[in-house]
PDB file of C-alpha atoms and ligand atoms in Angstrom:
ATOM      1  CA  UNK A 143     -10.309  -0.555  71.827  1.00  0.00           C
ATOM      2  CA  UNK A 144     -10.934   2.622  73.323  1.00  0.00           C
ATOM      3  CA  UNK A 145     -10.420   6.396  71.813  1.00  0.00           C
ATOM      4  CA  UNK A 146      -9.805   8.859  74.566  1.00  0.00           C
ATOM      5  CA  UNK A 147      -8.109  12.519  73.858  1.00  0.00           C
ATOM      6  CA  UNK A 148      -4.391  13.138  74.523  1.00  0.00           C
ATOM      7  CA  UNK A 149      -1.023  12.671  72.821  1.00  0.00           C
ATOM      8  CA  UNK A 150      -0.990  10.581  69.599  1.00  0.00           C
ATOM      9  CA  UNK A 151       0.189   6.857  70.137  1.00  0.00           C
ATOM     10  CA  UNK A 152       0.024   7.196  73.766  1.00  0.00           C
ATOM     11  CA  UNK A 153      -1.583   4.397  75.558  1.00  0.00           C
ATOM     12  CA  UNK A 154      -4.060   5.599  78.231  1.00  0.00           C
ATOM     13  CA  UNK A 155      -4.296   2.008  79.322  1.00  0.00           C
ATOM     14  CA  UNK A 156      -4.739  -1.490  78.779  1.00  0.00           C
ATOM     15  CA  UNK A 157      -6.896  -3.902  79.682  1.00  0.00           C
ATOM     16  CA  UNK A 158      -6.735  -8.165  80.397  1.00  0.00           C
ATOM     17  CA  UNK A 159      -9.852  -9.600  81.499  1.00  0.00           C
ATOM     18  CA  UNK A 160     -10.462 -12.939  83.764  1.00  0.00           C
ATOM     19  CA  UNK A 161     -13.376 -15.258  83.435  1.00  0.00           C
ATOM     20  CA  UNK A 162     -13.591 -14.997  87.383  1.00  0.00           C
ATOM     21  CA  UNK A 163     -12.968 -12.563  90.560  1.00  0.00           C
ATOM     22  CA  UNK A 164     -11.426 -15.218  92.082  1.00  0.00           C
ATOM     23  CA  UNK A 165      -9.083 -15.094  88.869  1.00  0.00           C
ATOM     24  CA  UNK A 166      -8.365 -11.483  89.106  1.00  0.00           C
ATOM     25  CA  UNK A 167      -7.638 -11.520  93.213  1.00  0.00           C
ATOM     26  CA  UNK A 168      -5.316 -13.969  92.326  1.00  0.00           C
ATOM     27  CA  UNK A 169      -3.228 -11.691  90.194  1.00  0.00           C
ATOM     28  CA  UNK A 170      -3.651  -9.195  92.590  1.00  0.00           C
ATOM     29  CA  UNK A 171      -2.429 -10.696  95.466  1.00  0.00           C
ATOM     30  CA  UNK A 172       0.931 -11.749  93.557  1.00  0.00           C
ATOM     31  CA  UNK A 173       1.264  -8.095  92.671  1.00  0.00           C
ATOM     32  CA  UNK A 174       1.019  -7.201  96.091  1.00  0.00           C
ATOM     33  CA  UNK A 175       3.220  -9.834  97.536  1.00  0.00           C
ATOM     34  CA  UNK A 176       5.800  -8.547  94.589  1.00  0.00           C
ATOM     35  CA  UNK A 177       5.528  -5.197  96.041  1.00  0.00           C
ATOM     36  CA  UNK A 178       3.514  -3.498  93.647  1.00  0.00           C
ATOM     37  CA  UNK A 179       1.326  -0.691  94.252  1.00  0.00           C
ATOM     38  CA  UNK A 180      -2.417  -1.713  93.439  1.00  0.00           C
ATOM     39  CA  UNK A 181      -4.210   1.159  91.470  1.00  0.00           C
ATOM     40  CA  UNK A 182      -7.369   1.810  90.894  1.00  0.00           C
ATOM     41  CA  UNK A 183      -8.803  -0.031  87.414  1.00  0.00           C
ATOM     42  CA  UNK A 184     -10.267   3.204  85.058  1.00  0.00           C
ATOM     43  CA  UNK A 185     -11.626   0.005  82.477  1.00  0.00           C
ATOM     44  CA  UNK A 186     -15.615   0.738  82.084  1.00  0.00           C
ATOM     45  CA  UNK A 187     -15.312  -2.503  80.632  1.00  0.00           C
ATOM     46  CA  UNK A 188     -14.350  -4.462  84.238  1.00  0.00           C
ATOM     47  CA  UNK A 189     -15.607  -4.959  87.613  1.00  0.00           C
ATOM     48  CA  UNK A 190     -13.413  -6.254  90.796  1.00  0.00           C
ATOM     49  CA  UNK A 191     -10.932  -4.601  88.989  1.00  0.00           C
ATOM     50  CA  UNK A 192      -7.235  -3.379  89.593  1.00  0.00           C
ATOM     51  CA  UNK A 193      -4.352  -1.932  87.926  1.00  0.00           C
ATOM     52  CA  UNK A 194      -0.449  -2.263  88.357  1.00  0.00           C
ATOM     53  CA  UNK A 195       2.012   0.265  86.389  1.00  0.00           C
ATOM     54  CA  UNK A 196       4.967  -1.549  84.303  1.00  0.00           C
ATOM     55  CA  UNK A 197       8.814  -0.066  84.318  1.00  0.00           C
ATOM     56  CA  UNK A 198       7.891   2.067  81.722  1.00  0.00           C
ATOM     57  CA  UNK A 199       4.734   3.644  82.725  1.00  0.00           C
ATOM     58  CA  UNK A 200       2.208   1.599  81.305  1.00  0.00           C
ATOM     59  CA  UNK A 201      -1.061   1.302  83.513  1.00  0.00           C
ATOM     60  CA  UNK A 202      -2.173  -2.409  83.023  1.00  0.00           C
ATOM     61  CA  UNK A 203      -6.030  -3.311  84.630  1.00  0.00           C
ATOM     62  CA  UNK A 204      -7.142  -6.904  85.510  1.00  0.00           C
ATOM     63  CA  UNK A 205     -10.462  -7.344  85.902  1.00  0.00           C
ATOM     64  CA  UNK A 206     -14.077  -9.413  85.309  1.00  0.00           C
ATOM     65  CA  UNK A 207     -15.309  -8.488  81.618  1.00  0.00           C
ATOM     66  CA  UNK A 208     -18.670  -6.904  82.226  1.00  0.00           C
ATOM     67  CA  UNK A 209     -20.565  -8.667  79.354  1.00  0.00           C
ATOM     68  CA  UNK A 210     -21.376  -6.903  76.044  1.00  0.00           C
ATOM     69  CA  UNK A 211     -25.105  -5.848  75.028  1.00  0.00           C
ATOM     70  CA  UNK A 212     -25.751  -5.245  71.464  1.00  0.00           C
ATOM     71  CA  UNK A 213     -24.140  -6.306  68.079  1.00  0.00           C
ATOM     72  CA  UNK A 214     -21.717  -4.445  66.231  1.00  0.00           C
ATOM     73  CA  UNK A 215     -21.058  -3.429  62.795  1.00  0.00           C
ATOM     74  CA  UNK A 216     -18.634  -4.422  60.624  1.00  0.00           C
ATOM     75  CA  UNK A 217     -16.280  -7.462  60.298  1.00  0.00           C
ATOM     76  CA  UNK A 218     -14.963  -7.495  64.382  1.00  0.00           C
ATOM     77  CA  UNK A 219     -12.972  -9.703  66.327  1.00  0.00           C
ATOM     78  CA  UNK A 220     -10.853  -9.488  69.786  1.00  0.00           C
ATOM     79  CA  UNK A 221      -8.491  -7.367  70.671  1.00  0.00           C
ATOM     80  CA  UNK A 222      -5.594 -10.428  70.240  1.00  0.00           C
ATOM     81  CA  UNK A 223      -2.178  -8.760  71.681  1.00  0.00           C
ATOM     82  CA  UNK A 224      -0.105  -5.819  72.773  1.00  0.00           C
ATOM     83  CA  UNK A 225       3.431  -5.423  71.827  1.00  0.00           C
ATOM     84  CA  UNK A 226       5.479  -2.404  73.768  1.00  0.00           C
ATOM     85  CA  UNK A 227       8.588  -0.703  72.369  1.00  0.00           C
ATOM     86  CA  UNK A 228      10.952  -0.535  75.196  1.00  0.00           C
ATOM     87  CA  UNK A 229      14.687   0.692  75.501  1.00  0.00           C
ATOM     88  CA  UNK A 230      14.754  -2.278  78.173  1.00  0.00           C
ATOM     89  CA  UNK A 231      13.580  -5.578  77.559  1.00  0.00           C
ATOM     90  CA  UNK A 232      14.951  -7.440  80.397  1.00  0.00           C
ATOM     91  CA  UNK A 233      13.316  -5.139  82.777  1.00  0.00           C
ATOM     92  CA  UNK A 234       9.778  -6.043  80.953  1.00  0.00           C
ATOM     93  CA  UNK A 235      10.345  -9.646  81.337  1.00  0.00           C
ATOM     94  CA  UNK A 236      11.362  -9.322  84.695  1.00  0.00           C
ATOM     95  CA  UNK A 237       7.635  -7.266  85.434  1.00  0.00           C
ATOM     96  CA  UNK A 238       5.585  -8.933  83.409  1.00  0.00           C
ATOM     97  CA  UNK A 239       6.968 -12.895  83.814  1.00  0.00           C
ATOM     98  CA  UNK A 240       8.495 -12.662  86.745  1.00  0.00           C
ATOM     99  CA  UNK A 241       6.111 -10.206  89.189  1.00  0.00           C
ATOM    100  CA  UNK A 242       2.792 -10.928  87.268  1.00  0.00           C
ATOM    101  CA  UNK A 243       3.536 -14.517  86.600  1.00  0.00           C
ATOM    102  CA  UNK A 244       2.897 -14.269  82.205  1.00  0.00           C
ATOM    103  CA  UNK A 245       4.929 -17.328  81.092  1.00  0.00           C
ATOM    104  CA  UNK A 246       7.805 -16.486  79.159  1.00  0.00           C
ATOM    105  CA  UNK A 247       6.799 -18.216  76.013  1.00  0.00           C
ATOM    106  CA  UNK A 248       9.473 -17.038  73.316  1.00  0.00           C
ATOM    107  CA  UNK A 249      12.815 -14.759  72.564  1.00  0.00           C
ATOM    108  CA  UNK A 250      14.823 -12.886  69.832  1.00  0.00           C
ATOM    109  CA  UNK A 251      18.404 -12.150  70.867  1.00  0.00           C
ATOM    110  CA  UNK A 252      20.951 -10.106  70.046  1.00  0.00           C
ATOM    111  CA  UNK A 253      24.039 -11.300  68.522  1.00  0.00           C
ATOM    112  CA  UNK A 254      25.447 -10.419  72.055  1.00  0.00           C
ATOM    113  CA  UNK A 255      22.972 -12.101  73.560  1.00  0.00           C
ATOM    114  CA  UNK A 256      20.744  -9.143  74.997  1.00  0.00           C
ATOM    115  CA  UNK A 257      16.721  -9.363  74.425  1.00  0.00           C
ATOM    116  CA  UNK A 258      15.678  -8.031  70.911  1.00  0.00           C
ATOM    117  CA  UNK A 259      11.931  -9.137  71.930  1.00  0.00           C
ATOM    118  CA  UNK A 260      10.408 -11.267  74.283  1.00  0.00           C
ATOM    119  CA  UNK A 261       7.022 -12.669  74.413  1.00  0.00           C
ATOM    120  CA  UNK A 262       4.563 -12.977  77.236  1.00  0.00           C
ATOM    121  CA  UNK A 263       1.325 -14.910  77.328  1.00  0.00           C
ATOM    122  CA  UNK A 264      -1.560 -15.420  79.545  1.00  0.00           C
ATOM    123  CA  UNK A 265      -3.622 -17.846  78.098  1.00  0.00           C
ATOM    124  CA  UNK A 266      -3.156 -20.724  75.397  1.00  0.00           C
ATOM    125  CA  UNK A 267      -1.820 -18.282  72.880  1.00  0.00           C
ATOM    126  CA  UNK A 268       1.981 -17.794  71.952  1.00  0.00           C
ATOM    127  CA  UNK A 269       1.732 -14.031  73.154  1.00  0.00           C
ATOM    128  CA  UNK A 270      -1.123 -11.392  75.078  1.00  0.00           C
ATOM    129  CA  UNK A 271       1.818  -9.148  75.804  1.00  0.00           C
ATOM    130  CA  UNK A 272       5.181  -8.447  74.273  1.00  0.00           C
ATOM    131  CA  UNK A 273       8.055  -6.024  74.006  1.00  0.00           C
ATOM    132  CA  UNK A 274      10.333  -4.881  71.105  1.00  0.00           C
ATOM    133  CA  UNK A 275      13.797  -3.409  72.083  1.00  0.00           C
ATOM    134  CA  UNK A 276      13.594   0.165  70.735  1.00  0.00           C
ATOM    135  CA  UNK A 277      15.015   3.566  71.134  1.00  0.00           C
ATOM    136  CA  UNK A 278      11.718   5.002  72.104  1.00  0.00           C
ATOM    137  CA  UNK A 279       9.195   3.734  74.832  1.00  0.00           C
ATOM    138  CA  UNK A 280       5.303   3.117  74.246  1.00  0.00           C
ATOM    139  CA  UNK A 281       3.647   0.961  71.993  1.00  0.00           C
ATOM    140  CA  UNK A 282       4.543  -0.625  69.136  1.00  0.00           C
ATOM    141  CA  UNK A 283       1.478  -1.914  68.140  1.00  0.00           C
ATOM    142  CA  UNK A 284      -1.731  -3.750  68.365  1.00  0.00           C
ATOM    143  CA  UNK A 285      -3.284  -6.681  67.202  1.00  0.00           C
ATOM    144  CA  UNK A 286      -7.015  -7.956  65.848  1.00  0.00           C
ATOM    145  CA  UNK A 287      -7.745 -11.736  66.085  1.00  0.00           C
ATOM    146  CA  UNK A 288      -9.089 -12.260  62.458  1.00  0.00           C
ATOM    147  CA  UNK A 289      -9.913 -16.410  63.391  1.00  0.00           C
ATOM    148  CA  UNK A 290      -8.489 -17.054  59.697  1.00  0.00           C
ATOM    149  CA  UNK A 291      -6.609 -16.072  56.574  1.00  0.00           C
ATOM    150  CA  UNK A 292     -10.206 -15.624  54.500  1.00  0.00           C
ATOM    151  CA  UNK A 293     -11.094 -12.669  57.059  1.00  0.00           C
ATOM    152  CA  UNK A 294      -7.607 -10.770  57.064  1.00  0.00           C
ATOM    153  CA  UNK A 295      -8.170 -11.183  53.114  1.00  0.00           C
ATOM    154  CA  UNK A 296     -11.386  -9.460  53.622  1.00  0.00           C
ATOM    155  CA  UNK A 297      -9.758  -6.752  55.841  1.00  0.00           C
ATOM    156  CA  UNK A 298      -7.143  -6.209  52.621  1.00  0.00           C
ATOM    157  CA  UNK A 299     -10.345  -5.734  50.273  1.00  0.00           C
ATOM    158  CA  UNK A 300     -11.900  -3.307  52.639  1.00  0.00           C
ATOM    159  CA  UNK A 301      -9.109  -1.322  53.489  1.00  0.00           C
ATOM    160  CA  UNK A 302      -8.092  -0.868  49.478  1.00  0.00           C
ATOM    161  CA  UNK A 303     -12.169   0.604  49.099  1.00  0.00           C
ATOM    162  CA  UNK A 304     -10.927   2.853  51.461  1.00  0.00           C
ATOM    163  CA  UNK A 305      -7.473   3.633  50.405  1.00  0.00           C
ATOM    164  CA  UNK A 306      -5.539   2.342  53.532  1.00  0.00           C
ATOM    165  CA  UNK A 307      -2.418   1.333  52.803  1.00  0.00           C
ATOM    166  CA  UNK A 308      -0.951  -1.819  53.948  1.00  0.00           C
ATOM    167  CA  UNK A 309       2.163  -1.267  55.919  1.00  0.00           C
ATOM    168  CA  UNK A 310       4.081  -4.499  55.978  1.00  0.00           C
ATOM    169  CA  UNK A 311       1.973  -7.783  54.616  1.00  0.00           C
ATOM    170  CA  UNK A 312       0.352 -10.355  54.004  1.00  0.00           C
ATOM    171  CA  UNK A 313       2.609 -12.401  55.165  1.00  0.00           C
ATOM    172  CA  UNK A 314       3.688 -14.930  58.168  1.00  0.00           C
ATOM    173  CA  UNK A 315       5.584 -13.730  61.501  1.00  0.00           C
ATOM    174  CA  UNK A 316       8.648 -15.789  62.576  1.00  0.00           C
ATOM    175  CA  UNK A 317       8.038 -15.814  66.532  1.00  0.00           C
ATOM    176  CA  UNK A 318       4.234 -16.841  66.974  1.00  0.00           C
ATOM    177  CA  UNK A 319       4.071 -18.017  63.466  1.00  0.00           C
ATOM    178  CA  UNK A 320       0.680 -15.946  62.322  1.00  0.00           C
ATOM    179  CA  UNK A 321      -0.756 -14.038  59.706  1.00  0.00           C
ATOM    180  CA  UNK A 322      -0.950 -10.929  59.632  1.00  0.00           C
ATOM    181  CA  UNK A 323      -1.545  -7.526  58.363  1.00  0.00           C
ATOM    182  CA  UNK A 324      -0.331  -4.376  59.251  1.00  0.00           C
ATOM    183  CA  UNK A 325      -1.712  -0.867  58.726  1.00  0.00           C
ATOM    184  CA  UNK A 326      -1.198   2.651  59.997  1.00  0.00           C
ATOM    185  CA  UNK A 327      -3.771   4.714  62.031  1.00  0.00           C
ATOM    186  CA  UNK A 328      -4.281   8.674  61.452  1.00  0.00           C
ATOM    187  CA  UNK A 329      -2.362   9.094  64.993  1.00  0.00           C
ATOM    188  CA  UNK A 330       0.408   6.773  63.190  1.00  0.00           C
ATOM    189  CA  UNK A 331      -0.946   3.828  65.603  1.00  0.00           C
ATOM    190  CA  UNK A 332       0.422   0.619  63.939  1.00  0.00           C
ATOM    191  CA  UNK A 333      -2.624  -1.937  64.150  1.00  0.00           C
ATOM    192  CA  UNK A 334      -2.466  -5.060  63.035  1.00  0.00           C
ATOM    193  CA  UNK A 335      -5.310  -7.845  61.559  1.00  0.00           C
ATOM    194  CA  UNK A 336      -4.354 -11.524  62.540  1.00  0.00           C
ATOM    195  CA  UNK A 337      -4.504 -14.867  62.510  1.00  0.00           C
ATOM    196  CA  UNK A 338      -3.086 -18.651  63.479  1.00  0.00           C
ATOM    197  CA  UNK A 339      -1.069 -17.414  65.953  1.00  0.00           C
ATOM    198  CA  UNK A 340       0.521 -20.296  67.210  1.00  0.00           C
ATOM    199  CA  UNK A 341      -1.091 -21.790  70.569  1.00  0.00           C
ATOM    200  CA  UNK A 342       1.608 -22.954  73.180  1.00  0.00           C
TER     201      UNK A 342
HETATM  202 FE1  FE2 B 401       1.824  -8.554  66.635  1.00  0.00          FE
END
């Protein structure tokens, strides 16, 4: 995760990596032959990259992960998913699964029927990218592989040293079926620690 300056819980971008370039000019030449516009990737993080722009403003980059130098401190893991809130769920399927080519891997309807939330994947996991039907757009929140439930137990311990409040959890989602924890930011970013998510 990156910290940049601007508005509080505003996404400045986001970031998928592929193991190869030939990976990433894939994507990029379905996003062309959809009749997106190909941006420039800002991601330190990527080389051969590109970036695309989503319905609701978001600027997605693709690119090769530049490999990491160094270890960190703390407990860490990867940066696991994204889940948007949108006013307009179909419209995010139709970007993300239909123009990028994400798989469509689950859905929450309405009782009429309309999306409530759709997931989106891009690897062997039940979701990289999702979207919750909301009356605001941006992000709902983000999520922290953990690997298992011993770690996001760990996370609990640590953030009660520190007097972080737990938000919603432990507990088990229903689409994805994985632990999790969820916690609030100072910029009222909801972040979330978890684990088992279901692979598809
Ligand atoms: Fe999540």
């Amino acid at each position: 995760m990156i910290v940049l300056p601007g508005e509080s819980r505003e996404m400045a971008h986001a970031g998928l990596a592929c193991r190869t370039a030939e990976g990433v000019a894939l994507i990029c030449s379905r996003a062309e032959a959809e009749g997106l516009e190909i941006l420039e990737s800002p991601s330190p993080y990527f080389e051969d990259g590109f970036a695309v722009r989503d319905p609701d403003g978001h600027l997605i980059c693709f690119g090769k992960a530049i490999a990491e130098s160094g270890e960190h401190e703390g407990i860490h893991g990867p940066t696991q998913h994204l889940t948007f809130a949108s006013l307009d769920v179909e419209r995010f399927v139709d970007f993300y699964h239909g123009k990028l080519g994400f798989a469509l891997s689950d859905r929450v309807l309405h009782d009429n029927g309309t999306l409530a939330t759709a997931f989106t994947t891009s690897n062997h996991e039940h979701h990289t990218i999702a979207c919750f039907k909301s009356d605001r757009t941006g992000v709902d929140h983000h999520s922290y592989e953990a690997g298992e439930w011993a770690t996001i137990r760990d996370w609990c311990d640590h953030f009660a040293t520190q007097d972080v409040q737990l938000m919603r959890g432990p507990g088990r989602r229903g689409p994805g079926n994985n632990l999790f924890i969820l916690i609030e930011d100072p910029d009222k970013n909801w972040i979330e620690v978890s684990a088992e998510l279901e692979v598809i």
